[in-house]
mmCIF file with all atom_site columns, C-alpha atoms and ligand atoms in Angstrom:
data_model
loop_
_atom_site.group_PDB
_atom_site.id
_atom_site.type_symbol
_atom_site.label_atom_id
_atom_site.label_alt_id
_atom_site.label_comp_id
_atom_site.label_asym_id
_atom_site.label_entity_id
_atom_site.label_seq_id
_atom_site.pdbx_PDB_ins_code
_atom_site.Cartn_x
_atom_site.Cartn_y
_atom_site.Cartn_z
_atom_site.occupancy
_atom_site.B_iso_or_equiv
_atom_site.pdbx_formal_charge
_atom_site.auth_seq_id
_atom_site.auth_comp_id
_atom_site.auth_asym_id
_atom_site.auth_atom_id
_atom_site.pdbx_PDB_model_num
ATOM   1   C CA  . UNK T 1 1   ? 39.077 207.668 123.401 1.00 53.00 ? 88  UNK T CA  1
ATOM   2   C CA  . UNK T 1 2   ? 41.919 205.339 122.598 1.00 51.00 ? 89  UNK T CA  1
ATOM   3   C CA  . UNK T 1 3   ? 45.249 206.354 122.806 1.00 54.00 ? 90  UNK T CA  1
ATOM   4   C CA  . UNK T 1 4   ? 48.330 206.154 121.037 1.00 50.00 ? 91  UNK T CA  1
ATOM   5   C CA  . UNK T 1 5   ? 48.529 204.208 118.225 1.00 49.00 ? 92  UNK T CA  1
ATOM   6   C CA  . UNK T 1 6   ? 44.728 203.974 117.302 1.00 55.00 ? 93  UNK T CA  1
ATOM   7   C CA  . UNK T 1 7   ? 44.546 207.582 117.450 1.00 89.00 ? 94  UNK T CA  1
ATOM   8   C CA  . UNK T 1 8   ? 43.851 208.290 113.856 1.00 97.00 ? 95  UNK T CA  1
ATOM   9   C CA  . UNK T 1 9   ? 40.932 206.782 111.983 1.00 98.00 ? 96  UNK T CA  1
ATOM   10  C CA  . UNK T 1 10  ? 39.949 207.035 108.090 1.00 98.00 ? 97  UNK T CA  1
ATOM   11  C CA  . UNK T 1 11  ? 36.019 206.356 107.397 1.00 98.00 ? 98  UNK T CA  1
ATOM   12  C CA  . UNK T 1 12  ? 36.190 206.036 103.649 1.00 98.00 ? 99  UNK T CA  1
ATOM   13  C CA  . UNK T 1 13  ? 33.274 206.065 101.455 1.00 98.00 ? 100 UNK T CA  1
ATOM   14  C CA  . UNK T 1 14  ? 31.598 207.221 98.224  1.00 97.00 ? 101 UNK T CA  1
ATOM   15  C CA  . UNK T 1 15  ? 28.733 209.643 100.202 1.00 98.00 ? 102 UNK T CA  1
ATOM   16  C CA  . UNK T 1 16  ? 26.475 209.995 97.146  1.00 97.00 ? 103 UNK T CA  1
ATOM   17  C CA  . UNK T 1 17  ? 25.363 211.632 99.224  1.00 98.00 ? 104 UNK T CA  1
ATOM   18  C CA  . UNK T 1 18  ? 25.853 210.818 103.089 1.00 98.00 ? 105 UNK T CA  1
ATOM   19  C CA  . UNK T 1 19  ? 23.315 210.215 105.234 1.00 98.00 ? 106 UNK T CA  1
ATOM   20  C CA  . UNK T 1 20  ? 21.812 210.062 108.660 1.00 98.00 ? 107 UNK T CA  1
ATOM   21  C CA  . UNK T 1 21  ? 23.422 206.608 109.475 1.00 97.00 ? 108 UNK T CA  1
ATOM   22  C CA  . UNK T 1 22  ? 26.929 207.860 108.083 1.00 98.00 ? 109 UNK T CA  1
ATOM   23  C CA  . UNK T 1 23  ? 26.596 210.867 110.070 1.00 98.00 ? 110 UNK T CA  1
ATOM   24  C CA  . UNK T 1 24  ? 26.071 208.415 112.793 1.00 98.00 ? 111 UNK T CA  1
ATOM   25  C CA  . UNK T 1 25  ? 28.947 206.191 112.371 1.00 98.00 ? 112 UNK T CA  1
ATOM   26  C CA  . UNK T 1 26  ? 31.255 209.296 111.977 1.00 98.00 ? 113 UNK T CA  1
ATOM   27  C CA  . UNK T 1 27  ? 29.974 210.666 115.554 1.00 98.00 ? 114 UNK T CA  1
ATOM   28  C CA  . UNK T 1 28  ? 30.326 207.504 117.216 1.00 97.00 ? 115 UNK T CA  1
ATOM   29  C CA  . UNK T 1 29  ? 34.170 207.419 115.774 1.00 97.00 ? 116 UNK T CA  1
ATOM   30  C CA  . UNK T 1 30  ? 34.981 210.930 116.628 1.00 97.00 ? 117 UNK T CA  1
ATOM   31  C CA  . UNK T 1 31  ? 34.329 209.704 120.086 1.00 96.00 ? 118 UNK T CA  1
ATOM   32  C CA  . UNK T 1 32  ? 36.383 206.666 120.210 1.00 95.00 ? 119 UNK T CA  1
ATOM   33  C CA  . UNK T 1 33  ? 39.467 207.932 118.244 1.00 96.00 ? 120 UNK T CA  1
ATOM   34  C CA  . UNK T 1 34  ? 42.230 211.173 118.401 1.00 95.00 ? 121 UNK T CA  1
ATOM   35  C CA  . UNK T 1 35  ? 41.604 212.260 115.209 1.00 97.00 ? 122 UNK T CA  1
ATOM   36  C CA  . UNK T 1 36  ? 38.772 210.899 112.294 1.00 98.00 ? 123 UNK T CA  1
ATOM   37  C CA  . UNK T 1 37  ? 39.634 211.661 108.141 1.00 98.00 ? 124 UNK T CA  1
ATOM   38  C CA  . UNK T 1 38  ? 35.882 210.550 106.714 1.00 98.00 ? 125 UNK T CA  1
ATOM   39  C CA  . UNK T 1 39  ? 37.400 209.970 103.310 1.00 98.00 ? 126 UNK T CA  1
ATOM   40  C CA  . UNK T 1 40  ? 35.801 210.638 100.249 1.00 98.00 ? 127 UNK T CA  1
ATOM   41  C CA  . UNK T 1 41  ? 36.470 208.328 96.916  1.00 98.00 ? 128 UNK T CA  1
ATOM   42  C CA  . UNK T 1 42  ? 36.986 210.792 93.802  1.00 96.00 ? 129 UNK T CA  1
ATOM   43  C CA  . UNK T 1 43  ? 35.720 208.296 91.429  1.00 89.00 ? 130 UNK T CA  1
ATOM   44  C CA  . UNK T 1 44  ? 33.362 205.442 93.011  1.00 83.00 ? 131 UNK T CA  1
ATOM   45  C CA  . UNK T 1 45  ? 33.591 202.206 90.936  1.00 84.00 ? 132 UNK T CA  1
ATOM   46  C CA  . UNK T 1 46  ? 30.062 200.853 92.276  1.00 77.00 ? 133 UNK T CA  1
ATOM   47  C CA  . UNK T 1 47  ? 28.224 203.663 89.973  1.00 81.00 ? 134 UNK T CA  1
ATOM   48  C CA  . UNK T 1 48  ? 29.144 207.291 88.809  1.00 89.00 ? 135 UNK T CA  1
ATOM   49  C CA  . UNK T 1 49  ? 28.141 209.567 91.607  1.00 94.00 ? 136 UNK T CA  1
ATOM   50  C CA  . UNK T 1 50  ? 25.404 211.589 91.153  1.00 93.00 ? 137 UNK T CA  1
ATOM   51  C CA  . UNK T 1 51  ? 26.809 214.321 93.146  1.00 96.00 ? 138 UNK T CA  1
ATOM   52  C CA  . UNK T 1 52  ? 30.449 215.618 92.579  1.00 96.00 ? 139 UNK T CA  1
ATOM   53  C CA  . UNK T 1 53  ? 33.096 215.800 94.334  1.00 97.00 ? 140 UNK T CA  1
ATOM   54  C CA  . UNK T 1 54  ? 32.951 219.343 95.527  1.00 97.00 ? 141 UNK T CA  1
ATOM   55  C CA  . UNK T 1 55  ? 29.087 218.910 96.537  1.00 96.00 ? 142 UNK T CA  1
ATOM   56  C CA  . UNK T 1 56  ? 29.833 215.650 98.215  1.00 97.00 ? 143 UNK T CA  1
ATOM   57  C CA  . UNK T 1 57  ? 33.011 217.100 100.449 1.00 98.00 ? 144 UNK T CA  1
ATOM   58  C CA  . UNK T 1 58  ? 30.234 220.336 101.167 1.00 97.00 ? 145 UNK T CA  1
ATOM   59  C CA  . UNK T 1 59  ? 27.862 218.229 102.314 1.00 98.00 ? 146 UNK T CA  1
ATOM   60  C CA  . UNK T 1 60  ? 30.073 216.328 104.196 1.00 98.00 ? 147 UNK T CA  1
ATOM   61  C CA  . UNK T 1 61  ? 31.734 219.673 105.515 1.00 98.00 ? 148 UNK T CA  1
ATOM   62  C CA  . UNK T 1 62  ? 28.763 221.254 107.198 1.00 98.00 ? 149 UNK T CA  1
ATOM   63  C CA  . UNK T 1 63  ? 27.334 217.582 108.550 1.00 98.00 ? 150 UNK T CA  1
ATOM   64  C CA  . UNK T 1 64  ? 30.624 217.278 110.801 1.00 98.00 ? 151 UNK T CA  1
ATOM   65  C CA  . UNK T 1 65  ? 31.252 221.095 111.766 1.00 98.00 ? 152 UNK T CA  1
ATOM   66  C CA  . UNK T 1 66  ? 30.149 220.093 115.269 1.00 98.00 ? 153 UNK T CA  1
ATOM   67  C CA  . UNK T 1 67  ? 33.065 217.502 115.374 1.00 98.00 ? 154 UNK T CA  1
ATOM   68  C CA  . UNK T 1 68  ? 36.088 219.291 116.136 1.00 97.00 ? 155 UNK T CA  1
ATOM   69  C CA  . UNK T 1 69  ? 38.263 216.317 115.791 1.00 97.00 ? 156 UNK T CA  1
ATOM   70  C CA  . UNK T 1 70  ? 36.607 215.530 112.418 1.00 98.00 ? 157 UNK T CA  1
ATOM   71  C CA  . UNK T 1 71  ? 38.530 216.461 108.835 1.00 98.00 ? 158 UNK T CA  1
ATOM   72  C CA  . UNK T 1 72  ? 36.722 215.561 105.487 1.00 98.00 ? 159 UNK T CA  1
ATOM   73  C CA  . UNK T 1 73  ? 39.299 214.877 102.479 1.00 98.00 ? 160 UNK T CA  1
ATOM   74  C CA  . UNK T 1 74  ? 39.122 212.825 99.373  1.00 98.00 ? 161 UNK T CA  1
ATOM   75  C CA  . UNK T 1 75  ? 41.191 210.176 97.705  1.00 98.00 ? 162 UNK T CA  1
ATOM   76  C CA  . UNK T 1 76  ? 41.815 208.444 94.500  1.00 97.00 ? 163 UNK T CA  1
ATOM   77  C CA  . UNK T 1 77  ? 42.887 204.760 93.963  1.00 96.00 ? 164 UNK T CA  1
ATOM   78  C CA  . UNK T 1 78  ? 43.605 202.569 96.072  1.00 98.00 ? 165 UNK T CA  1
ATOM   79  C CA  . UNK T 1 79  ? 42.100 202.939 99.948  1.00 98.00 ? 166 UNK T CA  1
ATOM   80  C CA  . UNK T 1 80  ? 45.346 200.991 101.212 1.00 98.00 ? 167 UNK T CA  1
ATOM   81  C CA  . UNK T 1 81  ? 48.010 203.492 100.173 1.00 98.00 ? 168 UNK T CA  1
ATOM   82  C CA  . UNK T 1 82  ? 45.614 206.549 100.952 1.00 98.00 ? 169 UNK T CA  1
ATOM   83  C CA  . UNK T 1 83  ? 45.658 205.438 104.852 1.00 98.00 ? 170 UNK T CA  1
ATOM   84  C CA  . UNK T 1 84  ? 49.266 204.645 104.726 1.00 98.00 ? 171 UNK T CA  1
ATOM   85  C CA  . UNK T 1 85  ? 50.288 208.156 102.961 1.00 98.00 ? 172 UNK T CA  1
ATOM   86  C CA  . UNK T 1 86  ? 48.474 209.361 105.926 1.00 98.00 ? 173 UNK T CA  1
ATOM   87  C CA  . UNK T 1 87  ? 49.678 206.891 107.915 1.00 97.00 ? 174 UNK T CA  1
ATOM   88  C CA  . UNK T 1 88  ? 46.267 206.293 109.649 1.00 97.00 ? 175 UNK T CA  1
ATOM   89  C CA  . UNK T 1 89  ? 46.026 203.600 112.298 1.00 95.00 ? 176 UNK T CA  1
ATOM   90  C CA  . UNK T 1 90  ? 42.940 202.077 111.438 1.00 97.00 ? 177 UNK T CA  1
ATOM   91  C CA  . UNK T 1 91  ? 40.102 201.979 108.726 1.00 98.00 ? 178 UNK T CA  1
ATOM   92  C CA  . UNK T 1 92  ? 36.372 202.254 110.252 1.00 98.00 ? 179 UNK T CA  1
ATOM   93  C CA  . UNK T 1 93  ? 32.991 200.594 108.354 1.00 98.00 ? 180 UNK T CA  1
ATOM   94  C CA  . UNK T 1 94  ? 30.050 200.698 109.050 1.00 97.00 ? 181 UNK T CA  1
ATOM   95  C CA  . UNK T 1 95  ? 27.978 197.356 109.296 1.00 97.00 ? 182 UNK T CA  1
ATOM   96  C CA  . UNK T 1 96  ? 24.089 197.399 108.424 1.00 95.00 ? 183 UNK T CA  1
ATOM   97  C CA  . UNK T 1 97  ? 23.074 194.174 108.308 1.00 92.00 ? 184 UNK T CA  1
ATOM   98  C CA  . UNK T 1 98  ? 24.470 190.940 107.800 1.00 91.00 ? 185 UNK T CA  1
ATOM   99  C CA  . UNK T 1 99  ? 24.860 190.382 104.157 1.00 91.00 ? 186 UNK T CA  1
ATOM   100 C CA  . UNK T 1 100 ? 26.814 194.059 104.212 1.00 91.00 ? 187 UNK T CA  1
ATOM   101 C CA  . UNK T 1 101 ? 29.628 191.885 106.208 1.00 93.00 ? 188 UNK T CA  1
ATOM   102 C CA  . UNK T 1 102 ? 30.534 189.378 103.073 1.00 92.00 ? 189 UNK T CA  1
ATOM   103 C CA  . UNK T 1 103 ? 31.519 192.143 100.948 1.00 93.00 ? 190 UNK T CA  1
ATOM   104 C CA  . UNK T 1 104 ? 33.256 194.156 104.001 1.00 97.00 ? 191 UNK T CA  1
ATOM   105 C CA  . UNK T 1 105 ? 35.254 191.147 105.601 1.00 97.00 ? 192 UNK T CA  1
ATOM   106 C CA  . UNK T 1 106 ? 37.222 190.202 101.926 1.00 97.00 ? 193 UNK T CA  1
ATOM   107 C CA  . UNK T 1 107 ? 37.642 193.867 101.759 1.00 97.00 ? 194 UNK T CA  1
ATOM   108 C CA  . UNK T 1 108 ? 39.054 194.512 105.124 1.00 98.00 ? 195 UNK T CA  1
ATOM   109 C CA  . UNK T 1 109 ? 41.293 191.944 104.653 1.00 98.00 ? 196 UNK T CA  1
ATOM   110 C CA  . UNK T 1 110 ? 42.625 192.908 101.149 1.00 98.00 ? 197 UNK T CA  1
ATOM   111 C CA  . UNK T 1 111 ? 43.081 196.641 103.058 1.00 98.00 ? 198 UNK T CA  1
ATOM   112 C CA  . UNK T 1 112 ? 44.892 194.872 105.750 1.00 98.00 ? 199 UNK T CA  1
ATOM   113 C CA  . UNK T 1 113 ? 47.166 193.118 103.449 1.00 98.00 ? 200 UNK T CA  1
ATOM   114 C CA  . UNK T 1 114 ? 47.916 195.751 101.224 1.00 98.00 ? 201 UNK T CA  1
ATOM   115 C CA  . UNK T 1 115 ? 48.864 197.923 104.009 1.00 97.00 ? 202 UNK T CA  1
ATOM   116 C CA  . UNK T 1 116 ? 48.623 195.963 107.174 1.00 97.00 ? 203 UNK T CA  1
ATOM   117 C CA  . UNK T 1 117 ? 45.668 198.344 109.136 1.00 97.00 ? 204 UNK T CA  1
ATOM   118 C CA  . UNK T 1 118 ? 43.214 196.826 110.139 1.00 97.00 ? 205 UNK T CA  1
ATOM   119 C CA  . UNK T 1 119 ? 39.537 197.862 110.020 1.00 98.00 ? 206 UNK T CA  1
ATOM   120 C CA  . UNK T 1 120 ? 37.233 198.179 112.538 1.00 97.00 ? 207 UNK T CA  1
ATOM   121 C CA  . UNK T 1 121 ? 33.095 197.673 112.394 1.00 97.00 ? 208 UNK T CA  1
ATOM   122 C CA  . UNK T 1 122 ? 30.328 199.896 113.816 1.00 97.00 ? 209 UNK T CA  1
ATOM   123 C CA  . UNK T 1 123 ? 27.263 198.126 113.942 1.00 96.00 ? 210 UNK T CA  1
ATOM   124 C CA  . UNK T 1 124 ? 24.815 200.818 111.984 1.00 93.00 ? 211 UNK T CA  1
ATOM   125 C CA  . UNK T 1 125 ? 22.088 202.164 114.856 1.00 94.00 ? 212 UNK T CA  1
ATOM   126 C CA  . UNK T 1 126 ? 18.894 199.821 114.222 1.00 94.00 ? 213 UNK T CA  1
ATOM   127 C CA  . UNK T 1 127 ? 16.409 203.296 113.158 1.00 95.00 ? 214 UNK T CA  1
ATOM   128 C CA  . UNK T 1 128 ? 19.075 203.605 109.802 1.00 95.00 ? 215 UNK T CA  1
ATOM   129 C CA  . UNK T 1 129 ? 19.625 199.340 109.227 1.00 95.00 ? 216 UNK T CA  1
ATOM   130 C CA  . UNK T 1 130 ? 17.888 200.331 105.874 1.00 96.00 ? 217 UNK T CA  1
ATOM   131 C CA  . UNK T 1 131 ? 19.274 203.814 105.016 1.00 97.00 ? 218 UNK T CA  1
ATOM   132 C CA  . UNK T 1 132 ? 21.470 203.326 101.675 1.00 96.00 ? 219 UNK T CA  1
ATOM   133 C CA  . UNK T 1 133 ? 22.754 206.461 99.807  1.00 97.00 ? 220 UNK T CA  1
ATOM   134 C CA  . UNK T 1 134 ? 21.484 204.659 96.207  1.00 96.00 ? 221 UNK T CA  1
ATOM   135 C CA  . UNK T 1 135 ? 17.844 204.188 97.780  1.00 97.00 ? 222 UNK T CA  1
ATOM   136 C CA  . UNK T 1 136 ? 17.584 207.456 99.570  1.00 97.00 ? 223 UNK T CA  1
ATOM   137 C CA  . UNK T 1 137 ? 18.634 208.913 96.015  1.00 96.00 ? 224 UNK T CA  1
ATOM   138 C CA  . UNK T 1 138 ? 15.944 206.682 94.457  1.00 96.00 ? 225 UNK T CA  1
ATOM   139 C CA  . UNK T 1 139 ? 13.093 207.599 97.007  1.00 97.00 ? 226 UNK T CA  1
ATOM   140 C CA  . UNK T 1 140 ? 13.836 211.354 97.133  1.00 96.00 ? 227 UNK T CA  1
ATOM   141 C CA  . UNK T 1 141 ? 14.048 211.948 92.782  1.00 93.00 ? 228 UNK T CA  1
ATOM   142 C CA  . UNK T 1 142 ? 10.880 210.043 92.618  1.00 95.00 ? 229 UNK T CA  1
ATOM   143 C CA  . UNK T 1 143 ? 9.084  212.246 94.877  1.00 94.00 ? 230 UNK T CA  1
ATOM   144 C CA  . UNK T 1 144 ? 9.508  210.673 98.164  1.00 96.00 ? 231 UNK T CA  1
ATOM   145 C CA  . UNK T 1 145 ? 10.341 212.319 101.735 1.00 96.00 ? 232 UNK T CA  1
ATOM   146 C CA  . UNK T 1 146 ? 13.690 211.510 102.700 1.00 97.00 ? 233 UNK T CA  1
ATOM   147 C CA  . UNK T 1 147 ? 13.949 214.522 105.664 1.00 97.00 ? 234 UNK T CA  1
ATOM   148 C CA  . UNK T 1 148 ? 14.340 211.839 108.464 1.00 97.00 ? 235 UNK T CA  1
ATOM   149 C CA  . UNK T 1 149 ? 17.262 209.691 106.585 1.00 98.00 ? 236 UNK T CA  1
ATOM   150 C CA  . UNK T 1 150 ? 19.701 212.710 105.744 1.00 98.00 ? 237 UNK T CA  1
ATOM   151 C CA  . UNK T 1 151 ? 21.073 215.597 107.353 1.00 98.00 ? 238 UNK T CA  1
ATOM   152 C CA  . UNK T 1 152 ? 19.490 218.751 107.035 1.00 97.00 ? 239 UNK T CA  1
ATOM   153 C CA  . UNK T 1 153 ? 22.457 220.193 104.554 1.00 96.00 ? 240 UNK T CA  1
ATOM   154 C CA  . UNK T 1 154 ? 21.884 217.167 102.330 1.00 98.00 ? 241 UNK T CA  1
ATOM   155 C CA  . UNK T 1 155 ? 18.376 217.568 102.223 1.00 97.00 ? 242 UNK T CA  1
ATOM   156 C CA  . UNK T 1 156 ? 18.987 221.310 101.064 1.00 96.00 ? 243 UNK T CA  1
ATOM   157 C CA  . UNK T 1 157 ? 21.532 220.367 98.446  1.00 96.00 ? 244 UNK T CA  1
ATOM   158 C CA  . UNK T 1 158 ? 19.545 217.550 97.343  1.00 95.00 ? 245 UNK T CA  1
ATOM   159 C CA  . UNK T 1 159 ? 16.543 219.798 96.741  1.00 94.00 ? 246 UNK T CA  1
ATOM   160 C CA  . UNK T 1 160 ? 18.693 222.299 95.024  1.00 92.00 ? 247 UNK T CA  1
ATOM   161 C CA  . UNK T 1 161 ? 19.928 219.478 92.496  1.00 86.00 ? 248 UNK T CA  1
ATOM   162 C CA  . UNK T 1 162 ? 16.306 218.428 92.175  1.00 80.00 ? 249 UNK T CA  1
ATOM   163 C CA  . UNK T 1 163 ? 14.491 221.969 91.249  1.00 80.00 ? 250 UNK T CA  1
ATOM   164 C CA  . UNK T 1 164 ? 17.884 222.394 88.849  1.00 75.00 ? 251 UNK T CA  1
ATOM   165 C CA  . UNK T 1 165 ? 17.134 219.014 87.079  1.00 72.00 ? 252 UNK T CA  1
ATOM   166 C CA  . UNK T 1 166 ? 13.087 220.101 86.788  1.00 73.00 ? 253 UNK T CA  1
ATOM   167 C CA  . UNK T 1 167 ? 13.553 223.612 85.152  1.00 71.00 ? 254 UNK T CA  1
ATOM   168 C CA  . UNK T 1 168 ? 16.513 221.878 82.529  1.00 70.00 ? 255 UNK T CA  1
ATOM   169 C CA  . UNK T 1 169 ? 14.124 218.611 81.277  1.00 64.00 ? 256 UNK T CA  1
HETATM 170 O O1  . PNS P 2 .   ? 30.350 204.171 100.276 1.00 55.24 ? 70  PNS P O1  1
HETATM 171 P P1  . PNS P 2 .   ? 30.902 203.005 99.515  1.00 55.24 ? 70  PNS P P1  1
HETATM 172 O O2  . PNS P 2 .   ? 30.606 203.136 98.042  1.00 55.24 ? 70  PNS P O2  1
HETATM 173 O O3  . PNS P 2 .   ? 30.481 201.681 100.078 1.00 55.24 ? 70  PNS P O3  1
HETATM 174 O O4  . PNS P 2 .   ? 32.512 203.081 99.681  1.00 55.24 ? 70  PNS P O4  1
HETATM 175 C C1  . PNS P 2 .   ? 33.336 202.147 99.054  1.00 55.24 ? 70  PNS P C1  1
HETATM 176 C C2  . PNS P 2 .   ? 34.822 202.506 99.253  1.00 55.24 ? 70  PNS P C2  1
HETATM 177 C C3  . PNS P 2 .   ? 35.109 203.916 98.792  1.00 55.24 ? 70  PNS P C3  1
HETATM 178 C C4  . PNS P 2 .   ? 35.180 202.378 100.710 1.00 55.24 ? 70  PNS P C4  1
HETATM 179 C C5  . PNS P 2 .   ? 35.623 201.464 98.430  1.00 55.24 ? 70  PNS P C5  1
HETATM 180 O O5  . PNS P 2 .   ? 35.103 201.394 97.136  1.00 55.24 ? 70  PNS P O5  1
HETATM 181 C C6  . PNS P 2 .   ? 37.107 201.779 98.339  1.00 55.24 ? 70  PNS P C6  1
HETATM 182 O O6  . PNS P 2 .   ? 37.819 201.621 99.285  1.00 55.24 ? 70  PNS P O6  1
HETATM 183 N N1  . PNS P 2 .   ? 37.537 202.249 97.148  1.00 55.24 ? 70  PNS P N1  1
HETATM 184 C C7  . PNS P 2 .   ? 38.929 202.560 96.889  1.00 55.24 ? 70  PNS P C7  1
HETATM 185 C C8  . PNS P 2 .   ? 39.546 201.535 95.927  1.00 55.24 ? 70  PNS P C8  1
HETATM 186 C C9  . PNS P 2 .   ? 40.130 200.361 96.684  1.00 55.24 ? 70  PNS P C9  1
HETATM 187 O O7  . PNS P 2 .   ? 40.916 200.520 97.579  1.00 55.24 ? 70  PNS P O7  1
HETATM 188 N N2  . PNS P 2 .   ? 39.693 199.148 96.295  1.00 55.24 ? 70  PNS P N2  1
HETATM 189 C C10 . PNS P 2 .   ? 40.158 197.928 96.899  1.00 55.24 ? 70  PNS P C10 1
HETATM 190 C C11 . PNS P 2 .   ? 39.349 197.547 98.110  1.00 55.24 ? 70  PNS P C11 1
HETATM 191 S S1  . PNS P 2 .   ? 39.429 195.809 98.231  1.00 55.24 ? 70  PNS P S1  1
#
């Protein structure tokens, strides 16, 4: 664990819905800093999230319970003044493969000069280099098995929203 002033890290993302390799990155930072904040975004600007904000911070809720140094909140607007309202040390991404790093390098540095913290990069574990949140989505509404690519409470919720979606169309 790092010490003093790295001791408090935000993960931010949109976690529509999160996933195995998110669950992984947040482990990996629980044991590297004091204190991680996975940060959801109320309002994504990528896409509109197919899950809301309440089933999103659930999800995310019973995925870290096992982390006692782990606290799931959400944000709106800009990432930079979130982390320095909380006054967060550092900003942690998660890396997946090398074209992820051209739209995460401008970014960190926009984040770092907006609020001057810096953000550190997990390399993704190699078994979920492919796992996105928009194709497990895709995969799992089209029929296919996603049980090895998201946590078991996502899977449940997932299914929920599925048979839901089936008895309204
Ligand atoms: O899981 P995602 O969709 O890749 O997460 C993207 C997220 C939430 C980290 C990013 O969109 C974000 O930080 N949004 C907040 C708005 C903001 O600060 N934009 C400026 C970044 S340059």
């Amino acid at each position: 664990m790092i010490e003093g002033r790295a001791a408090r890290a935000v993960y931010p993302g949109s976690f529509d819905p999160p996933t195995n390799g998110h669950l992984d990155v947040i482990e990996r930072s629980a044991r590297c800093f004091g204190e991680v904040v996975v940060a959801v975004v109320v309002n994504p600007q990528k896409h509109s999230p197919m899950f809301t904000l309440e089933e999103r911070n659930a999800m995310l809720l019973e995925c870290v319970k096992h982390l006692s140094n782990v606290r799931v909140e959400h944000f709106r607007g800009l990432l930079a003044d979130y982390v320095k309202k909380i006054e967060a040390n550092v900003i942690v991404k998660g890396l997946r493969v090398v074209s992820d790093f051209e739209s995460e390098m401008s970014t960190a540095l926009m984040n770092r000069a907006l609020s001057d913290v810096d953000t550190l990069f997990l390399m993704a574990d190699q078994k979920y280099s492919f796992v996105s949140s928009s194709m497990v989505k895709e995969v799992f509404f089209l029929g296919g098995d996603v049980a090895a690519l998201v946590p078991a409470p996502v899977l449940r919720v997932m299914s929920a929203k599925r048979t839901v979606s089936r008895s309204s169309s």
